[in-house]
Amino acid sequence: MCGLGLFAFLRETRSSDLVEPGMWLIGLGAMLSIVGATCLATQARQPHPVAPPHRGRAALIALWLVANYPLAGVLVYQSIDLLSAVVLQVENRSGGPLEFFRLSGPGFHMEEAPFPRAGQVTVEFHPSHDGVLTYDLRLQSGELHSGTAIGYVTPGLGFQTSFTITPAGEVISGD
């Protein structure tokens, strides 16, 4: 239960400080599942039955421990998915709306048109292969700007960053 709570908090805040304790708790849950499976297997092979109330309670505890195993697997899979995502927060501080703002990268394409004045968008994606993340934007005056937003992205290596669009049409990294 502690692992679930920590995972939910990690999912919402994306706090990298919680990754290690969360993985330890999930690992502990997986180990408890093995203990539960062992308890079930040894109880099933006992030649003489234990007192019915104790046997039923022990079986329920063992089943509860075994139920942790698939849950731990799902949480580990979700954690890997969460930690391998590239999360970008883009903020328009150009002083006016943009006709469009486009991000393109390896296996990823996103366009926001029109992009409102003082607007903000959060983008999450998983790169399909190594590559560069580029941007294109058109200011309200009609000026077209393009460039490299992130010089290198790769599958499995997630991070968070923010970008600000300046009045000159430049995209500046906040991190």
PDB file of C-alpha atoms in Angstrom:
ATOM      1  CA  MET A   1       0.000   0.000   0.000  1.00  0.00           C
ATOM      2  CA  CYS A   2       2.898   2.350   0.746  1.00  0.00           C
ATOM      3  CA  GLY A   3       4.320   1.614  -2.701  1.00  0.00           C
ATOM      4  CA  LEU A   4       0.973   2.449  -4.314  1.00  0.00           C
ATOM      5  CA  GLY A   5       0.709   5.742  -2.456  1.00  0.00           C
ATOM      6  CA  LEU A   6       4.281   6.701  -3.308  1.00  0.00           C
ATOM      7  CA  PHE A   7       3.758   5.708  -6.933  1.00  0.00           C
ATOM      8  CA  ALA A   8       0.597   7.831  -7.194  1.00  0.00           C
ATOM      9  CA  PHE A   9       2.454  10.817  -5.753  1.00  0.00           C
ATOM     10  CA  LEU A  10       5.380  10.224  -8.145  1.00  0.00           C
ATOM     11  CA  ARG A  11       2.973  10.011 -11.084  1.00  0.00           C
ATOM     12  CA  GLU A  12       1.400  13.368 -10.230  1.00  0.00           C
ATOM     13  CA  THR A  13       4.509  15.330  -9.256  1.00  0.00           C
ATOM     14  CA  ARG A  14       7.118  13.569 -11.426  1.00  0.00           C
ATOM     15  CA  SER A  15       9.531  14.011  -8.532  1.00  0.00           C
ATOM     16  CA  SER A  16      12.748  12.149  -9.307  1.00  0.00           C
ATOM     17  CA  ASP A  17      13.566  12.054  -5.568  1.00  0.00           C
ATOM     18  CA  LEU A  18      10.828   9.453  -5.093  1.00  0.00           C
ATOM     19  CA  VAL A  19      12.038   7.036  -7.759  1.00  0.00           C
ATOM     20  CA  GLU A  20      14.510   5.099  -5.615  1.00  0.00           C
ATOM     21  CA  PRO A  21      12.277   4.662  -2.533  1.00  0.00           C
ATOM     22  CA  GLY A  22       9.356   3.792  -4.802  1.00  0.00           C
ATOM     23  CA  MET A  23      11.331   1.092  -6.592  1.00  0.00           C
ATOM     24  CA  TRP A  24      12.476  -0.341  -3.222  1.00  0.00           C
ATOM     25  CA  LEU A  25       8.871  -0.520  -2.007  1.00  0.00           C
ATOM     26  CA  ILE A  26       7.706  -2.110  -5.248  1.00  0.00           C
ATOM     27  CA  GLY A  27      10.579  -4.618  -5.016  1.00  0.00           C
ATOM     28  CA  LEU A  28       9.614  -5.391  -1.426  1.00  0.00           C
ATOM     29  CA  GLY A  29       6.041  -6.022  -2.588  1.00  0.00           C
ATOM     30  CA  ALA A  30       7.323  -8.429  -5.240  1.00  0.00           C
ATOM     31  CA  MET A  31       9.415 -10.283  -2.639  1.00  0.00           C
ATOM     32  CA  LEU A  32       6.410 -10.536  -0.320  1.00  0.00           C
ATOM     33  CA  SER A  33       4.521 -12.081  -3.228  1.00  0.00           C
ATOM     34  CA  ILE A  34       7.145 -14.804  -3.449  1.00  0.00           C
ATOM     35  CA  VAL A  35       6.786 -15.397   0.296  1.00  0.00           C
ATOM     36  CA  GLY A  36       3.009 -15.679  -0.159  1.00  0.00           C
ATOM     37  CA  ALA A  37       3.376 -18.143  -3.027  1.00  0.00           C
ATOM     38  CA  THR A  38       5.780 -20.236  -0.948  1.00  0.00           C
ATOM     39  CA  CYS A  39       3.330 -20.245   1.967  1.00  0.00           C
ATOM     40  CA  LEU A  40       0.507 -21.382  -0.319  1.00  0.00           C
ATOM     41  CA  ALA A  41       2.648 -24.138  -1.830  1.00  0.00           C
ATOM     42  CA  THR A  42       3.837 -25.480   1.531  1.00  0.00           C
ATOM     43  CA  GLN A  43       0.324 -25.415   3.017  1.00  0.00           C
ATOM     44  CA  ALA A  44      -1.066 -27.322   0.048  1.00  0.00           C
ATOM     45  CA  ARG A  45       1.475 -30.116   0.569  1.00  0.00           C
ATOM     46  CA  GLN A  46       0.898 -30.589   4.304  1.00  0.00           C
ATOM     47  CA  PRO A  47      -0.377 -34.130   4.933  1.00  0.00           C
ATOM     48  CA  HIS A  48      -2.321 -33.259   8.077  1.00  0.00           C
ATOM     49  CA  PRO A  49      -4.608 -30.264   8.065  1.00  0.00           C
ATOM     50  CA  VAL A  50      -3.988 -27.439  10.466  1.00  0.00           C
ATOM     51  CA  ALA A  51      -6.912 -26.162  12.510  1.00  0.00           C
ATOM     52  CA  PRO A  52      -9.482 -24.765  10.029  1.00  0.00           C
ATOM     53  CA  PRO A  53      -9.548 -21.152  11.312  1.00  0.00           C
ATOM     54  CA  HIS A  54      -5.755 -20.845  11.175  1.00  0.00           C
ATOM     55  CA  ARG A  55      -5.464 -22.507   7.795  1.00  0.00           C
ATOM     56  CA  GLY A  56      -8.107 -20.206   6.265  1.00  0.00           C
ATOM     57  CA  ARG A  57      -6.501 -17.073   7.702  1.00  0.00           C
ATOM     58  CA  ALA A  58      -3.036 -18.166   6.565  1.00  0.00           C
ATOM     59  CA  ALA A  59      -4.363 -18.914   3.076  1.00  0.00           C
ATOM     60  CA  LEU A  60      -5.974 -15.470   2.842  1.00  0.00           C
ATOM     61  CA  ILE A  61      -2.755 -13.765   3.938  1.00  0.00           C
ATOM     62  CA  ALA A  62      -0.766 -15.831   1.444  1.00  0.00           C
ATOM     63  CA  LEU A  63      -3.219 -14.985  -1.353  1.00  0.00           C
ATOM     64  CA  TRP A  64      -3.002 -11.292  -0.469  1.00  0.00           C
ATOM     65  CA  LEU A  65       0.798 -11.491  -0.686  1.00  0.00           C
ATOM     66  CA  VAL A  66       0.601 -13.282  -4.045  1.00  0.00           C
ATOM     67  CA  ALA A  67      -1.759 -10.590  -5.335  1.00  0.00           C
ATOM     68  CA  ASN A  68       1.055  -8.076  -4.802  1.00  0.00           C
ATOM     69  CA  TYR A  69       3.130  -9.709  -7.542  1.00  0.00           C
ATOM     70  CA  PRO A  70       1.079  -8.626 -10.584  1.00  0.00           C
ATOM     71  CA  LEU A  71       0.477  -5.252  -8.953  1.00  0.00           C
ATOM     72  CA  ALA A  72       4.229  -4.786  -8.487  1.00  0.00           C
ATOM     73  CA  GLY A  73       4.762  -5.756 -12.133  1.00  0.00           C
ATOM     74  CA  VAL A  74       2.221  -3.210 -13.343  1.00  0.00           C
ATOM     75  CA  LEU A  75       3.750  -0.484 -11.159  1.00  0.00           C
ATOM     76  CA  VAL A  76       7.271  -1.245 -12.393  1.00  0.00           C
ATOM     77  CA  TYR A  77       6.045  -1.105 -16.005  1.00  0.00           C
ATOM     78  CA  GLN A  78       4.237   2.194 -15.350  1.00  0.00           C
ATOM     79  CA  SER A  79       7.311   3.608 -13.589  1.00  0.00           C
ATOM     80  CA  ILE A  80       9.516   2.760 -16.551  1.00  0.00           C
ATOM     81  CA  ASP A  81       6.977   4.373 -18.874  1.00  0.00           C
ATOM     82  CA  LEU A  82       6.819   7.456 -16.655  1.00  0.00           C
ATOM     83  CA  LEU A  83      10.583   7.820 -16.322  1.00  0.00           C
ATOM     84  CA  SER A  84      11.236   7.365 -20.053  1.00  0.00           C
ATOM     85  CA  ALA A  85       8.861  10.162 -21.123  1.00  0.00           C
ATOM     86  CA  VAL A  86      10.103  13.531 -22.332  1.00  0.00           C
ATOM     87  CA  VAL A  87       7.900  16.231 -20.782  1.00  0.00           C
ATOM     88  CA  LEU A  88       8.019  19.742 -22.213  1.00  0.00           C
ATOM     89  CA  GLN A  89       6.219  22.784 -20.913  1.00  0.00           C
ATOM     90  CA  VAL A  90       5.965  25.537 -23.529  1.00  0.00           C
ATOM     91  CA  GLU A  91       4.925  29.071 -22.576  1.00  0.00           C
ATOM     92  CA  ASN A  92       4.140  31.917 -24.970  1.00  0.00           C
ATOM     93  CA  ARG A  93       5.618  35.211 -23.754  1.00  0.00           C
ATOM     94  CA  SER A  94       5.866  36.774 -27.190  1.00  0.00           C
ATOM     95  CA  GLY A  95       3.355  39.483 -26.319  1.00  0.00           C
ATOM     96  CA  GLY A  96       0.699  38.226 -28.714  1.00  0.00           C
ATOM     97  CA  PRO A  97      -0.827  35.041 -30.047  1.00  0.00           C
ATOM     98  CA  LEU A  98       1.136  32.817 -32.422  1.00  0.00           C
ATOM     99  CA  GLU A  99      -0.401  31.694 -35.694  1.00  0.00           C
ATOM    100  CA  PHE A 100       1.051  28.253 -34.958  1.00  0.00           C
ATOM    101  CA  PHE A 101       3.682  26.480 -32.880  1.00  0.00           C
ATOM    102  CA  ARG A 102       5.011  23.114 -34.024  1.00  0.00           C
ATOM    103  CA  LEU A 103       7.362  20.603 -32.378  1.00  0.00           C
ATOM    104  CA  SER A 104       8.792  17.706 -34.399  1.00  0.00           C
ATOM    105  CA  GLY A 105      11.122  14.956 -33.332  1.00  0.00           C
ATOM    106  CA  PRO A 106      11.868  11.252 -33.664  1.00  0.00           C
ATOM    107  CA  GLY A 107       8.445   9.639 -33.932  1.00  0.00           C
ATOM    108  CA  PHE A 108       6.687  12.734 -32.595  1.00  0.00           C
ATOM    109  CA  HIS A 109       4.829  15.672 -34.123  1.00  0.00           C
ATOM    110  CA  MET A 110       2.699  18.250 -32.322  1.00  0.00           C
ATOM    111  CA  GLU A 111       1.103  21.463 -33.534  1.00  0.00           C
ATOM    112  CA  GLU A 112      -0.803  24.083 -31.581  1.00  0.00           C
ATOM    113  CA  ALA A 113      -2.620  26.516 -33.865  1.00  0.00           C
ATOM    114  CA  PRO A 114      -3.344  29.192 -32.906  1.00  0.00           C
ATOM    115  CA  PHE A 115      -1.214  29.403 -29.766  1.00  0.00           C
ATOM    116  CA  PRO A 116      -2.889  31.995 -27.487  1.00  0.00           C
ATOM    117  CA  ARG A 117      -1.151  34.962 -25.939  1.00  0.00           C
ATOM    118  CA  ALA A 118       0.283  33.979 -22.539  1.00  0.00           C
ATOM    119  CA  GLY A 119      -0.780  30.431 -23.403  1.00  0.00           C
ATOM    120  CA  GLN A 120       0.893  27.392 -21.978  1.00  0.00           C
ATOM    121  CA  VAL A 121       0.919  23.786 -23.152  1.00  0.00           C
ATOM    122  CA  THR A 122       2.456  20.649 -21.645  1.00  0.00           C
ATOM    123  CA  VAL A 123       3.621  17.985 -24.074  1.00  0.00           C
ATOM    124  CA  GLU A 124       4.607  14.428 -23.130  1.00  0.00           C
ATOM    125  CA  PHE A 125       6.078  11.978 -25.631  1.00  0.00           C
ATOM    126  CA  HIS A 126       8.315   8.925 -25.952  1.00  0.00           C
ATOM    127  CA  PRO A 127      10.956   9.224 -28.698  1.00  0.00           C
ATOM    128  CA  SER A 128      10.879   6.257 -31.086  1.00  0.00           C
ATOM    129  CA  HIS A 129      14.588   6.584 -31.965  1.00  0.00           C
ATOM    130  CA  ASP A 130      17.554   8.928 -31.448  1.00  0.00           C
ATOM    131  CA  GLY A 131      17.194  12.371 -32.925  1.00  0.00           C
ATOM    132  CA  VAL A 132      16.719  16.114 -32.573  1.00  0.00           C
ATOM    133  CA  LEU A 133      13.588  17.964 -31.447  1.00  0.00           C
ATOM    134  CA  THR A 134      12.919  20.984 -33.654  1.00  0.00           C
ATOM    135  CA  TYR A 135      10.385  23.807 -33.509  1.00  0.00           C
ATOM    136  CA  ASP A 136       8.654  26.049 -36.031  1.00  0.00           C
ATOM    137  CA  LEU A 137       6.500  29.040 -35.133  1.00  0.00           C
ATOM    138  CA  ARG A 138       4.888  31.993 -36.809  1.00  0.00           C
ATOM    139  CA  LEU A 139       4.489  35.243 -34.916  1.00  0.00           C
ATOM    140  CA  GLN A 140       1.391  37.387 -35.279  1.00  0.00           C
ATOM    141  CA  SER A 141       3.443  39.730 -37.512  1.00  0.00           C
ATOM    142  CA  GLY A 142       3.938  36.852 -39.966  1.00  0.00           C
ATOM    143  CA  GLU A 143       7.605  36.187 -39.142  1.00  0.00           C
ATOM    144  CA  LEU A 144       8.491  32.509 -39.381  1.00  0.00           C
ATOM    145  CA  HIS A 145      11.060  31.144 -36.908  1.00  0.00           C
ATOM    146  CA  SER A 146      12.507  27.662 -36.633  1.00  0.00           C
ATOM    147  CA  GLY A 147      15.358  25.981 -34.827  1.00  0.00           C
ATOM    148  CA  THR A 148      16.472  23.214 -32.533  1.00  0.00           C
ATOM    149  CA  ALA A 149      14.548  22.918 -29.281  1.00  0.00           C
ATOM    150  CA  ILE A 150      16.535  19.971 -27.879  1.00  0.00           C
ATOM    151  CA  GLY A 151      19.782  18.808 -29.439  1.00  0.00           C
ATOM    152  CA  TYR A 152      19.390  15.122 -28.595  1.00  0.00           C
ATOM    153  CA  VAL A 153      16.580  12.840 -27.453  1.00  0.00           C
ATOM    154  CA  THR A 154      16.728   9.067 -27.207  1.00  0.00           C
ATOM    155  CA  PRO A 155      14.271   6.307 -26.296  1.00  0.00           C
ATOM    156  CA  GLY A 156      14.267   5.296 -22.644  1.00  0.00           C
ATOM    157  CA  LEU A 157      15.884   8.491 -21.357  1.00  0.00           C
ATOM    158  CA  GLY A 158      13.159  10.784 -20.071  1.00  0.00           C
ATOM    159  CA  PHE A 159      13.457  14.270 -18.633  1.00  0.00           C
ATOM    160  CA  GLN A 160      11.479  17.439 -18.009  1.00  0.00           C
ATOM    161  CA  THR A 161      12.192  20.889 -19.313  1.00  0.00           C
ATOM    162  CA  SER A 162      10.397  24.107 -20.123  1.00  0.00           C
ATOM    163  CA  PHE A 163      10.575  26.504 -23.050  1.00  0.00           C
ATOM    164  CA  THR A 164       9.649  30.148 -23.288  1.00  0.00           C
ATOM    165  CA  ILE A 165       8.824  31.866 -26.570  1.00  0.00           C
ATOM    166  CA  THR A 166      10.258  35.404 -26.452  1.00  0.00           C
ATOM    167  CA  PRO A 167       8.892  38.526 -28.217  1.00  0.00           C
ATOM    168  CA  ALA A 168      11.679  38.104 -30.817  1.00  0.00           C
ATOM    169  CA  GLY A 169      10.363  34.623 -31.668  1.00  0.00           C
ATOM    170  CA  GLU A 170      13.228  32.753 -30.037  1.00  0.00           C
ATOM    171  CA  VAL A 171      12.627  29.620 -28.007  1.00  0.00           C
ATOM    172  CA  ILE A 172      14.664  29.669 -24.793  1.00  0.00           C
ATOM    173  CA  SER A 173      15.067  26.673 -22.524  1.00  0.00           C
ATOM    174  CA  GLY A 174      14.067  27.320 -18.924  1.00  0.00           C
ATOM    175  CA  ASP A 175      16.149  24.497 -17.429  1.00  0.00           C
TER     176      ASP A 175
END
